[in-house]
Every structure is written in structure tokens, then in C-alpha cells.
Coordinates of C-alpha atoms in Angstrom, one line a residue:
Chain V
V1451 CA 0.0 0.0 0.0
T1452 CA 1.3 3.4 -1.0
G1453 CA 0.1 7.0 -0.7
L1454 CA 0.5 7.2 -4.4
G1455 CA -2.4 6.4 -6.7
L1456 CA -2.5 4.1 -9.6
V1457 CA -2.8 5.0 -13.3
S1458 CA -4.2 2.2 -15.4
L1459 CA -3.7 2.5 -19.2
V1460 CA -6.7 0.5 -20.3
G1461 CA -7.7 -0.8 -23.7
A1462 CA -11.4 -0.5 -24.3
G1463 CA -11.5 -2.9 -27.2
P1464 CA -13.3 -2.2 -30.5
G1465 CA -16.6 -0.8 -29.2
H1466 CA -19.3 -2.6 -27.3
P1467 CA -18.6 -3.2 -23.6
D1468 CA -18.9 -6.9 -24.3
H1469 CA -15.4 -6.7 -25.5
L1470 CA -13.9 -5.1 -22.4
T1471 CA -11.9 -7.4 -20.3
Q1472 CA -12.8 -8.3 -16.7
K1473 CA -9.8 -6.3 -15.5
A1474 CA -10.8 -3.2 -17.5
V1475 CA -14.3 -3.3 -16.0
R1476 CA -12.9 -3.6 -12.5
R1477 CA -10.5 -0.7 -13.0
L1478 CA -13.4 1.5 -14.4
R1479 CA -15.5 0.6 -11.4
E1480 CA -12.7 1.5 -9.0
A1481 CA -11.6 4.7 -10.7
D1482 CA -11.8 8.2 -9.3
L1483 CA -11.0 9.7 -12.7
V1484 CA -11.3 8.4 -16.3
L1485 CA -9.6 10.2 -19.1
Y1486 CA -11.0 8.9 -22.4
D1487 CA -10.4 9.2 -26.1
A1488 CA -12.8 9.9 -29.0
L1489 CA -12.2 6.3 -30.1
V1490 CA -13.9 4.9 -27.0
D1491 CA -17.6 4.1 -27.8
P1492 CA -20.2 5.9 -25.8
S1493 CA -21.7 2.6 -24.6
V1494 CA -18.5 1.9 -22.7
L1495 CA -18.8 5.3 -21.0
A1496 CA -22.2 4.2 -19.6
L1497 CA -20.3 1.8 -17.3
A1498 CA -19.8 5.0 -15.3
G1499 CA -19.2 4.0 -11.7
R1500 CA -18.1 6.6 -9.2
A1501 CA -15.5 8.3 -11.4
E1502 CA -15.2 11.8 -12.9
W1503 CA -15.0 11.4 -16.7
V1504 CA -13.0 13.7 -18.8
D1505 CA -12.9 13.6 -22.7
V1506 CA -9.4 14.3 -23.9
G1507 CA -9.9 12.9 -27.4
K1508 CA -9.3 14.2 -30.8
R1509 CA -12.0 16.1 -32.8
A1510 CA -11.6 16.5 -36.5
G1511 CA -7.9 15.5 -36.2
R1512 CA -7.1 18.0 -33.5
L1513 CA -6.4 17.0 -29.9
Q1514 CA -8.8 18.8 -27.5
T1515 CA -6.0 18.3 -24.9
S1516 CA -2.4 18.1 -26.0
Q1517 CA -0.5 14.9 -25.4
T1518 CA 1.8 16.7 -22.9
A1519 CA -1.2 18.0 -21.0
I1520 CA -2.7 14.5 -20.9
Q1521 CA 0.5 13.2 -19.4
Q1522 CA 0.6 16.0 -16.9
L1523 CA -3.0 15.3 -15.9
L1524 CA -2.1 11.6 -15.3
I1525 CA 0.9 12.5 -13.3
E1526 CA -0.9 15.0 -11.1
A1527 CA -3.9 12.7 -10.4
G1528 CA -1.6 9.8 -9.7
S1529 CA 0.6 11.8 -7.3
K1530 CA -2.5 12.9 -5.4
G1531 CA -3.3 9.2 -4.7
R1532 CA -6.2 9.0 -7.2
R1533 CA -7.1 5.8 -9.0
V1534 CA -7.0 6.9 -12.7
V1535 CA -8.0 5.1 -15.8
R1536 CA -6.6 6.3 -19.1
L1537 CA -9.1 4.6 -21.4
K1538 CA -8.2 4.1 -25.1
G1539 CA -10.0 2.5 -28.0
G1540 CA -8.7 -0.9 -28.9
D1541 CA -5.3 -1.7 -27.2
P1542 CA -3.2 1.0 -25.5
F1543 CA 0.0 -0.1 -27.2
V1544 CA -1.3 -0.3 -30.8
F1545 CA -1.0 3.3 -32.1
G1546 CA -2.5 4.5 -28.8
R1547 CA 0.4 6.6 -27.5
G1548 CA 0.2 4.4 -24.4
G1549 CA 3.9 3.9 -24.5
E1550 CA 4.5 7.7 -24.3
E1551 CA 2.2 8.0 -21.3
A1552 CA 3.7 5.0 -19.6
L1553 CA 7.2 6.5 -20.0
A1554 CA 6.1 9.8 -18.6
L1555 CA 4.5 8.1 -15.6
Q1556 CA 7.6 5.9 -15.1
D1557 CA 9.9 9.0 -15.2
A1558 CA 7.7 10.7 -12.7
G1559 CA 7.6 7.7 -10.3
I1560 CA 3.9 7.2 -10.5
P1561 CA 2.7 3.6 -10.2
F1562 CA 1.0 2.6 -13.4
E1563 CA 0.0 -0.6 -15.2
V1564 CA -1.1 -1.6 -18.7
V1565 CA -4.4 -3.4 -19.1
P1566 CA -4.3 -4.9 -22.7
G1567 CA -7.5 -4.6 -24.8
V1568 CA -8.9 -6.4 -27.7
S1569 CA -7.2 -4.7 -30.6
S1570 CA -9.3 -3.4 -33.5
A1571 CA -6.5 -4.5 -35.8
I1572 CA -7.7 -8.1 -35.3
A1573 CA -11.2 -7.7 -33.9
A1574 CA -12.6 -5.3 -36.5
P1575 CA -12.0 -7.8 -39.3
A1576 CA -13.1 -10.7 -37.0
L1577 CA -16.4 -9.1 -36.3
A1578 CA -17.0 -8.7 -40.0
G1579 CA -16.2 -12.4 -40.6
I1580 CA -12.6 -11.9 -41.7
P1581 CA -9.7 -13.8 -40.0
V1582 CA -6.4 -12.0 -40.3
T1583 CA -4.7 -15.4 -40.5
H1584 CA -6.2 -18.5 -42.1
R1585 CA -4.5 -21.8 -42.8
G1586 CA -3.4 -22.1 -46.4
V1587 CA -4.5 -18.5 -47.2
A1588 CA -2.4 -16.2 -44.9
S1589 CA 0.0 -17.2 -42.2
A1590 CA 1.3 -13.7 -41.3
F1591 CA -0.1 -10.2 -41.1
V1592 CA 1.3 -6.7 -40.9
V1593 CA -0.3 -3.8 -39.1
V1594 CA 0.4 -0.3 -40.3
T1595 CA -1.3 3.1 -40.2
T1596 CA -1.3 5.5 -43.1
A1597 CA -0.9 8.2 -40.4
D1598 CA 2.8 7.4 -40.7
K1599 CA 3.0 7.5 -44.5
A1600 CA 6.7 7.0 -44.7
V1601 CA 6.6 3.7 -42.8
S1602 CA 3.4 2.4 -44.3
T1603 CA 4.8 3.1 -47.8
A1604 CA 8.1 1.5 -47.0
V1605 CA 6.3 -1.6 -45.7
I1606 CA 4.1 -1.9 -48.8
D1607 CA 7.1 -1.4 -51.1
A1608 CA 9.1 -4.1 -49.3
L1609 CA 6.5 -6.9 -49.0
P1610 CA 5.8 -9.0 -52.1
P1611 CA 2.2 -8.7 -53.1
G1612 CA 0.0 -11.2 -51.3
L1613 CA 2.6 -12.6 -48.9
V1614 CA 0.8 -11.3 -45.8
T1615 CA -2.5 -9.8 -44.8
V1616 CA -2.2 -6.0 -44.7
V1617 CA -4.2 -4.3 -41.9
A1618 CA -4.2 -0.5 -42.1
M1619 CA -5.6 1.3 -39.1
M1620 CA -7.0 4.8 -38.9
S1621 CA -6.8 4.7 -42.7
M1622 CA -10.3 5.4 -44.0
G1623 CA -9.3 8.9 -45.2
S1624 CA -6.2 7.5 -47.1
R1625 CA -8.0 4.6 -48.7
A1626 CA -7.4 5.9 -52.2
S1627 CA -3.7 6.5 -51.8
L1628 CA -3.3 3.2 -49.9
A1629 CA -5.0 1.3 -52.8
A1630 CA -2.9 3.1 -55.3
Q1631 CA 0.3 2.2 -53.5
L1632 CA -0.6 -1.5 -53.4
L1633 CA -1.7 -1.6 -57.0
D1634 CA 1.6 0.2 -58.0
R1635 CA 3.5 -2.4 -56.1
G1636 CA 1.9 -5.1 -58.1
W1637 CA -1.0 -6.4 -56.0
P1638 CA -3.6 -7.7 -58.5
A1639 CA -6.6 -5.4 -59.0
H1640 CA -8.9 -8.3 -58.0
T1641 CA -7.2 -8.7 -54.5
P1642 CA -10.0 -8.9 -51.9
A1643 CA -10.2 -5.8 -49.7
A1644 CA -12.5 -4.6 -46.9
L1645 CA -13.1 -1.4 -45.1
L1646 CA -14.5 -1.7 -41.6
L1647 CA -16.1 1.1 -39.7
G1648 CA -17.6 1.2 -36.2
A1649 CA -16.8 -2.4 -35.4
A1650 CA -19.0 -3.7 -32.5
T1651 CA -21.1 -0.6 -32.4
P1652 CA -24.6 0.2 -33.8
R1653 CA -22.8 2.1 -36.6
Q1654 CA -20.9 -1.0 -37.8
W1655 CA -20.5 -0.7 -41.5
T1656 CA -18.5 -3.0 -43.8
W1657 CA -17.5 -2.6 -47.4
R1658 CA -16.0 -5.6 -49.3
G1659 CA -14.8 -5.5 -52.8
A1660 CA -11.7 -5.7 -55.1
L1661 CA -8.7 -3.6 -54.2
S1662 CA -9.2 -1.7 -57.5
A1663 CA -12.6 -0.5 -56.1
L1664 CA -11.4 0.5 -52.6
A1665 CA -10.9 4.1 -53.6
L1666 CA -14.4 4.4 -54.8
C1667 CA -16.3 2.9 -51.9
E1668 CA -18.6 5.4 -50.2
P1669 CA -19.0 5.2 -46.4
P1670 CA -22.1 6.7 -44.8
A1671 CA -21.8 10.5 -44.3
T1672 CA -22.2 10.0 -40.6
S1673 CA -18.9 8.0 -40.6
A1674 CA -16.9 10.7 -42.2
D1675 CA -14.7 11.1 -39.1
A1676 CA -14.4 7.3 -38.3
P1677 CA -10.9 6.0 -38.1
G1678 CA -11.6 2.9 -40.1
T1679 CA -9.7 -0.4 -40.5
I1680 CA -8.7 -1.6 -44.0
V1681 CA -7.8 -5.2 -44.7
V1682 CA -6.2 -6.2 -47.9
G1683 CA -5.4 -9.8 -48.9
A1684 CA -7.0 -13.1 -49.7
V1685 CA -8.6 -13.5 -46.3
A1686 CA -10.8 -10.5 -47.0
A1687 CA -12.8 -12.7 -49.3
L1688 CA -13.8 -14.9 -46.4
D1689 CA -17.2 -14.1 -44.7
L1690 CA -17.2 -16.2 -41.6
S1691 CA -20.3 -14.7 -40.0
F1692 CA -23.5 -16.3 -39.2
V1693 CA -25.3 -15.3 -36.0
Q1694 CA -26.6 -11.7 -35.9
G1695 CA -26.8 -10.5 -32.4
E1696 CA -27.7 -12.6 -29.4
L1697 CA -29.8 -15.7 -29.6
S1698 CA -32.9 -15.5 -27.4
P1699 CA -33.0 -18.2 -24.8
I1700 CA -30.1 -17.0 -22.6
A1701 CA -29.8 -13.7 -24.3
V1702 CA -28.7 -10.5 -22.6
A1703 CA -30.3 -7.3 -24.0
S1704 CA -28.1 -5.7 -26.7
S1705 CA -28.5 -2.5 -28.5
T1706 CA -26.1 -3.3 -31.2
A1707 CA -27.2 -4.0 -34.7
R1708 CA -24.7 -6.7 -34.7
E1709 CA -22.2 -7.7 -32.1
Chain O
V1061 CA -35.2 -18.8 -31.3
T1062 CA -34.0 -21.9 -33.1
G1063 CA -33.8 -25.6 -32.4
L1064 CA -30.1 -25.4 -33.3
G1065 CA -27.5 -24.6 -30.7
L1066 CA -24.8 -22.0 -30.9
V1067 CA -21.1 -22.6 -31.2
S1068 CA -19.0 -19.7 -29.9
L1069 CA -15.4 -19.5 -31.0
V1070 CA -14.0 -17.7 -28.0
G1071 CA -10.6 -16.1 -27.4
A1072 CA -9.3 -16.7 -23.9
G1073 CA -6.6 -14.1 -24.0
P1074 CA -3.0 -14.6 -22.9
G1075 CA -3.6 -16.4 -19.6
H1076 CA -5.2 -15.0 -16.4
P1077 CA -9.0 -14.8 -16.4
D1078 CA -8.6 -11.0 -15.9
H1079 CA -8.0 -10.8 -19.6
L1080 CA -11.1 -12.6 -20.7
T1081 CA -13.7 -10.3 -22.2
Q1082 CA -17.2 -9.9 -20.6
K1083 CA -18.7 -11.8 -23.5
A1084 CA -16.3 -14.7 -23.2
V1085 CA -17.2 -15.0 -19.5
R1086 CA -20.9 -14.9 -20.3
R1087 CA -20.5 -17.6 -23.0
L1088 CA -18.5 -19.8 -20.6
R1089 CA -21.2 -19.5 -18.0
E1090 CA -24.0 -20.3 -20.5
A1091 CA -22.2 -23.2 -22.1
D1092 CA -23.2 -26.9 -22.1
L1093 CA -19.9 -28.0 -23.6
V1094 CA -16.5 -26.4 -23.6
L1095 CA -13.7 -27.7 -26.0
Y1096 CA -10.4 -26.2 -25.0
D1097 CA -6.8 -26.0 -26.1
A1098 CA -3.5 -26.6 -24.4
L1099 CA -2.9 -22.9 -24.8
V1100 CA -5.7 -22.0 -22.4
D1101 CA -4.4 -21.4 -18.9
P1102 CA -5.8 -23.7 -16.1
S1103 CA -7.0 -20.6 -14.2
V1104 CA -9.5 -19.9 -17.0
L1105 CA -10.8 -23.4 -16.7
A1106 CA -11.7 -22.7 -13.1
L1107 CA -14.5 -20.5 -14.4
A1108 CA -16.3 -23.8 -14.9
G1109 CA -20.0 -23.1 -14.8
R1110 CA -22.4 -25.9 -15.7
A1111 CA -20.5 -27.1 -18.8
E1112 CA -18.8 -30.3 -19.6
W1113 CA -15.1 -29.5 -20.4
V1114 CA -13.2 -31.5 -23.0
D1115 CA -9.5 -31.0 -23.6
V1116 CA -8.8 -31.2 -27.3
G1117 CA -5.4 -29.5 -27.2
K1118 CA -2.0 -30.5 -28.5
R1119 CA 0.5 -32.3 -26.4
A1120 CA 4.2 -32.4 -27.5
G1121 CA 3.2 -31.0 -30.9
R1122 CA 0.5 -33.7 -31.5
L1123 CA -3.2 -33.1 -31.5
Q1124 CA -5.0 -35.2 -29.0
T1125 CA -8.0 -34.8 -31.2
S1126 CA -7.6 -34.2 -34.9
Q1127 CA -8.7 -30.9 -36.4
T1128 CA -11.4 -32.8 -38.4
A1129 CA -12.6 -34.5 -35.3
I1130 CA -12.8 -31.2 -33.4
Q1131 CA -14.9 -29.7 -36.2
Q1132 CA -17.1 -32.8 -36.2
L1133 CA -17.6 -32.5 -32.4
L1134 CA -18.6 -28.9 -32.8
I1135 CA -21.1 -29.6 -35.6
E1136 CA -22.6 -32.5 -33.7
A1137 CA -23.0 -30.6 -30.5
G1138 CA -24.4 -27.6 -32.3
S1139 CA -26.9 -29.6 -34.3
K1140 CA -28.2 -31.1 -31.0
G1141 CA -29.1 -27.7 -29.8
R1142 CA -26.2 -27.4 -27.3
R1143 CA -24.5 -24.2 -26.4
V1144 CA -20.8 -24.9 -27.2
V1145 CA -17.7 -22.8 -26.5
R1146 CA -14.6 -23.5 -28.5
L1147 CA -12.0 -21.9 -26.2
K1148 CA -8.7 -20.9 -27.7
G1149 CA -5.7 -19.2 -26.1
G1150 CA -5.3 -15.6 -27.3
D1151 CA -7.6 -14.7 -30.2
P1152 CA -9.4 -17.4 -32.3
F1153 CA -8.3 -15.8 -35.6
V1154 CA -4.6 -15.4 -34.9
F1155 CA -3.0 -18.8 -35.7
G1156 CA -5.9 -20.4 -33.9
R1157 CA -7.5 -22.3 -36.7
G1158 CA -10.7 -20.5 -35.8
G1159 CA -11.2 -19.8 -39.5
E1160 CA -11.3 -23.4 -40.4
E1161 CA -13.8 -24.2 -37.6
A1162 CA -16.0 -21.3 -38.6
L1163 CA -16.0 -22.4 -42.2
A1164 CA -16.9 -26.0 -41.2
L1165 CA -19.8 -24.7 -39.1
Q1166 CA -20.9 -22.4 -41.8
D1167 CA -20.9 -25.2 -44.4
A1168 CA -22.9 -27.4 -42.0
G1169 CA -25.5 -24.6 -41.3
I1170 CA -24.7 -24.5 -37.5
P1171 CA -25.1 -21.1 -35.9
F1172 CA -21.8 -19.8 -34.7
E1173 CA -20.1 -16.6 -33.7
V1174 CA -16.6 -15.4 -33.0
V1175 CA -15.8 -13.8 -29.7
P1176 CA -12.4 -11.9 -30.2
G1177 CA -9.9 -12.3 -27.4
V1178 CA -6.8 -10.3 -26.3
S1179 CA -4.1 -11.6 -28.6
S1180 CA -0.8 -12.7 -27.1
A1181 CA 0.9 -11.1 -30.1
I1182 CA 0.2 -7.7 -28.5
A1183 CA -0.5 -8.6 -24.9
A1184 CA 2.5 -10.8 -24.1
P1185 CA 4.9 -8.0 -25.0
A1186 CA 2.6 -5.4 -23.3
L1187 CA 2.6 -7.4 -20.0
A1188 CA 6.4 -7.5 -20.1
G1189 CA 6.5 -3.7 -20.6
I1190 CA 7.0 -3.7 -24.4
P1191 CA 4.7 -1.8 -26.7
V1192 CA 4.6 -3.2 -30.2
T1193 CA 4.3 0.3 -31.5
H1194 CA 5.8 3.4 -30.0
R1195 CA 5.9 6.9 -31.5
G1196 CA 9.3 7.6 -33.1
V1197 CA 10.5 4.0 -32.5
A1198 CA 8.1 1.7 -34.4
S1199 CA 4.9 2.6 -36.2
A1200 CA 4.2 -0.8 -37.7
F1201 CA 4.5 -4.4 -36.7
V1202 CA 4.4 -7.8 -38.4
V1203 CA 3.1 -11.0 -36.8
V1204 CA 4.5 -14.3 -38.0
T1205 CA 4.9 -17.8 -36.7
T1206 CA 8.0 -19.9 -37.4
A1207 CA 5.5 -22.8 -37.6
D1208 CA 5.1 -21.6 -41.2
K1209 CA 8.8 -21.4 -42.0
A1210 CA 8.4 -20.5 -45.7
V1211 CA 6.3 -17.4 -45.0
S1212 CA 8.2 -16.2 -41.9
T1213 CA 11.5 -16.5 -43.8
A1214 CA 10.0 -14.7 -46.8
V1215 CA 8.7 -11.9 -44.6
I1216 CA 12.1 -11.5 -42.9
D1217 CA 13.9 -11.5 -46.2
A1218 CA 11.5 -8.8 -47.6
L1219 CA 11.5 -6.3 -44.8
P1220 CA 14.4 -3.9 -44.3
P1221 CA 16.1 -4.4 -40.9
G1222 CA 14.5 -2.3 -38.2
L1223 CA 11.6 -1.0 -40.3
V1224 CA 8.9 -2.7 -38.2
T1225 CA 8.6 -4.6 -34.9
V1226 CA 8.7 -8.4 -35.6
V1227 CA 6.5 -10.5 -33.4
A1228 CA 7.0 -14.2 -33.8
M1229 CA 4.4 -16.4 -32.1
M1230 CA 4.8 -20.1 -31.1
S1231 CA 8.5 -19.6 -31.9
M1232 CA 10.4 -20.5 -28.8
G1233 CA 11.7 -23.7 -30.2
S1234 CA 12.9 -21.9 -33.4
R1235 CA 14.6 -18.9 -31.6
A1236 CA 18.0 -19.9 -32.9
S1237 CA 17.0 -20.1 -36.5
L1238 CA 14.9 -17.0 -36.3
A1239 CA 17.8 -15.0 -34.9
A1240 CA 20.1 -16.4 -37.5
Q1241 CA 17.7 -15.4 -40.3
L1242 CA 17.4 -11.8 -39.0
L1243 CA 21.2 -11.5 -38.5
D1244 CA 21.8 -12.8 -42.0
R1245 CA 19.3 -10.3 -43.4
G1246 CA 21.3 -7.5 -41.8
W1247 CA 19.6 -6.8 -38.5
P1248 CA 22.4 -5.4 -36.2
A1249 CA 23.6 -7.9 -33.6
H1250 CA 22.7 -5.4 -30.9
T1251 CA 19.0 -5.1 -32.0
P1252 CA 16.9 -5.5 -28.8
A1253 CA 15.0 -8.7 -28.5
A1254 CA 12.8 -10.4 -26.0
L1255 CA 11.4 -13.9 -25.4
L1256 CA 8.1 -14.0 -23.5
L1257 CA 6.7 -17.2 -21.9
G1258 CA 3.6 -17.7 -19.9
A1259 CA 2.3 -14.1 -20.1
A1260 CA -0.3 -13.4 -17.5
T1261 CA 0.3 -16.7 -15.7
P1262 CA 2.3 -17.5 -12.5
R1263 CA 4.9 -19.0 -14.9
Q1264 CA 5.5 -15.7 -16.7
W1265 CA 9.1 -15.5 -17.7
T1266 CA 10.8 -12.8 -19.7
W1267 CA 14.2 -12.8 -21.3
R1268 CA 15.6 -9.6 -22.8
G1269 CA 18.9 -9.1 -24.6
A1270 CA 20.6 -8.5 -27.9
L1271 CA 19.4 -10.3 -31.0
S1272 CA 22.8 -12.0 -31.2
A1273 CA 22.2 -13.6 -27.7
L1274 CA 18.6 -14.8 -28.4
A1275 CA 19.8 -18.2 -29.5
L1276 CA 21.6 -18.7 -26.2
C1277 CA 18.9 -17.7 -23.8
E1278 CA 17.9 -20.6 -21.5
P1279 CA 14.2 -20.7 -20.5
P1280 CA 13.3 -22.7 -17.4
A1281 CA 13.1 -26.4 -18.0
T1282 CA 9.4 -26.4 -17.0
S1283 CA 8.7 -24.1 -19.9
A1284 CA 10.2 -26.4 -22.5
D1285 CA 6.8 -26.9 -24.2
A1286 CA 5.6 -23.3 -23.9
P1287 CA 4.7 -21.7 -27.3
G1288 CA 6.6 -18.5 -26.6
T1289 CA 6.4 -15.0 -28.2
I1290 CA 9.5 -13.4 -29.5
V1291 CA 9.8 -9.7 -30.2
V1292 CA 12.6 -8.2 -32.2
G1293 CA 13.1 -4.4 -32.7
A1294 CA 13.9 -1.2 -30.9
V1295 CA 10.7 -1.4 -28.9
A1296 CA 12.1 -4.4 -27.1
A1297 CA 14.5 -2.1 -25.2
L1298 CA 11.6 -0.4 -23.5
D1299 CA 10.6 -1.7 -20.1
L1300 CA 7.3 0.1 -19.3
S1301 CA 6.4 -1.9 -16.2
F1302 CA 5.9 -0.6 -12.7
V1303 CA 3.2 -2.1 -10.6
Q1304 CA 3.6 -5.8 -9.8
G1305 CA 0.3 -7.4 -9.1
E1306 CA -2.7 -5.6 -7.6
L1307 CA -2.4 -2.8 -5.2
S1308 CA -4.0 -3.6 -1.8
P1309 CA -6.9 -1.2 -1.1
I1310 CA -9.3 -2.3 -3.7
A1311 CA -7.4 -5.4 -4.6
V1312 CA -8.9 -8.6 -5.8
A1313 CA -7.1 -11.8 -4.8
S1314 CA -4.7 -12.9 -7.5
S1315 CA -2.5 -15.9 -7.7
T1316 CA -0.3 -14.6 -10.5
A1317 CA 3.2 -13.6 -9.8
R1318 CA 2.6 -10.6 -12.0
E1319 CA -0.5 -9.6 -13.9

């Protein structure tokens, strides 16, 4: 037991609270303060508990609160003995800047922990019926974000077409340039592709088609700001989905169009 | 409501039940029958409920029950109206053969669903303080398994040294050949590397060192059969860990050496 608090960097998973881990739920219920991102679904916020909730997410590409200010808030709250949850969509260490926050807390001597979440890199495709690996089809996958154009371009240039499944996160806005890069690199025009928005939320929307058509797909206007996950590779032709929502006999009420 | 059952392909996460999702726990509690893998930690099995539990995992590289027999068991149980959980370590669609089982169920007309889990590809490093992405250090990662040597070798050959974090799953037994391939490809000998065993279990064991020393690291004899996750890249030098186990005030009993 220490006079210091505890800052938990918690992954909220892809959307619906069903995909929160047991530890994430416990930390939310114990928290005094929750700092959350725009990528966290409102249904997760409804778990409330006794905490004060503060939105520090991005809006239209701009941070409401700067990364430095977020880190300062975490350090201050932790040093006052508060139980803090830093809640991030997906997993804190997959493009979540969780590493920077952990480093700042470590440097400041504030106790912290990481609570891994279900990453949208894997779960957004899965919830649309697409396995990122599949025996005989793809036995490796690469996760990039077009937000780092230099690296995503270098990865695409390096990998032979079709060798691995490509998962591009927060890439809806760059779908045309991503498709163009892959086609330039020699990926066949008919390579299966998918664009996944709002996985595990009532706004879940899936587009499937050929890589050559990815640039032309038209997401709903209400999803214009969605981060989006793009999957390119033979696995995107699979559609391993069957049950829509909960079955009745032992069902728990669910407001999602599809879990 | 249907006379048919429901087969849930459920990811159990990296080990401790803390990392199960809420939906995974609900499905385990509702289940009549649970078929589980060797990669599922015994602490998860303690969640029991009213189900019959059947071990269909591998032992010493051999399936106790063939993949075809597992699929047949799932189809039979589903067609008898049973609620079945097919429980897999990590996530069902990351080298879990979940895709094959889903296809077999789809072909047989048995209702099924996928319940994504926390993948060890991301969580095993995270629980050892290693983020697979980190701003300015690595903004992409690739997940391979040396169980598919042709593909993992082709991926390593293709990617420029240091461009992305390499995560190699179920690769402990191939650590020497993996290290040799990376060194041959021009990854510097001092590239940080880590070998992670038993993440989120009392047997959690972490080795960190230079890529050139990976072949020589000596895991505990009791972990000789562990699948193991290997991380290679600059992120493996990070050690973002602080809190060991639960803090006391609001603590829940935990038997793990480290969560």
C-alpha cells in the first residue's frame, strides 16, 4: 500500500462493452478519474461507476487536450493518490500513444499498469467475418497506419504482393492512396479488400470488394470522421459470419445492430 | 429462437481470467460444452459453470483430437441444440485455426459466432512492458509464426532491418534459426529482442537481450513446451512496467506472480 495512486492504461476494445476485459471493467468501477479518447464508444462510458469522466480525445484531427497536457493530468492525479483510468479504444500499445504515457509516468515515479485490450487490428476484421490469418491463405499479417505515411509506404514497397494480410488502421481517409500504392507495387486489381467502420457498435459498416474498387467505396456520411480499418489480402474474401446479435433463450439485451 | 445450438469460437486471452472479455465469461457460464486447447491457462478453466469440459489440445506437438474430429464434435453438438464454447488461447483468428472451424460450421449450417480475445501477439509484450508500436520508434508491426517457415522466412527476407517490430508467435523452439535469419538479413547484432513465456500466468518468464544472444537464452526447464512469443526491434529495449500485481486497497485476490 502506498500513498500514491495508480494510473491504469486500459484498452477499451473495439466498441461494445462486451469486448472489455474483466480487469478493464474492474478498473473502471474502482476509478476516481477516467480520461478517455474519441475512439472509445459511448456505450463503454455508460459503465460509469463513481468516477469523474474527462474527454481528452481528438475532434476533426485536433487534440482537445495536448499529449503533454494529458500526461501532466495523469501524473498530477496519480501523485494525489487517485485511481485513474486512461481509457483508449482498442489496445493502449497499438497506435494508442500508451507507450509515451507509460514512459512519462515511469519517469515521474507514479505507479502505473497496462491493461491490454482487444485490438481493432484483429477484432474489427473478425467481427466482420474476416480472420487475419487462415491456414493455407495467410499465415502472417502486418499492421500499419497511413498516419505514418513514410513507414506504411516502405512496408508496402518491401513486401511481395499477397505474402501477408495487410491491416491498415485509422486509414479510411487514405483509402485511395493506400489502394494506389498497393496496385503500383503489383498487388492484383482483384485482390480482396475490406473497409470496416464502427466495429462492435450500432454504426458498424462493412464494405467488401476488389482492391481496385477500394478508392471508390462510399462510407455513410455520418462516418466521415471514423478511423476505419482496412484489410487487404485473400482473407478478406472470407465471410465467416452467421449469428446476428444474441440468440434469445439465454440472451442479454443488446442495443447493437450486430455484435 | 431456433432448435439449433450456438457454437462460440472464443478467445481466452493470454492467460489470467482478468484478460477474458465480458462476453467470453458470459458464454462460458452459459455453455453446455467447452472444448479447450492446451494454450488455455488452467486458471481460466476454473470459471467452470455448468458445462462439460473437454481437452482437445496439443501435447508435445501432437493433437490429442484431430482438427477434423474437433470440427465434427462442434457440428454434432451444435446440431443437437447445445451451447458450445470452443475456447482458444489468445484470439481465435490469430493462428488459432478458428477460421477453419468457422468455415466448417458455416458449411454445416450451424449457428456460430466469433468472440475476439486479447491476442498474445500484442499482450504478451505489453505485459512485459514492451509496446509493439511506439511513436518515433516503431509505427508498424508484423506478426509471423515460425511454424510456417516458408512465410516467416519470406517476410524477414523482404523487410528492411528495423523497419517494423517483428512478433514471432509459437516460436520459442525456433529462436536460434529465427535469430540467424534476422542477422543474415542484416539486422544489427545489438538489436533489442525479448522472449516471453507464460504471459499473465504464474509462470510468466521474460528474457531480454541483444538479437545476437537470443539463440543462447535458457528458458526454465518447466517451460520447454511453452509456445513463446519473440519480439525483435527497438521497442524491445523499452521496459514500461511498474506495478507488480494488484495494489492492496481495492485489490482482488490474484494468484499470479505478476499480472
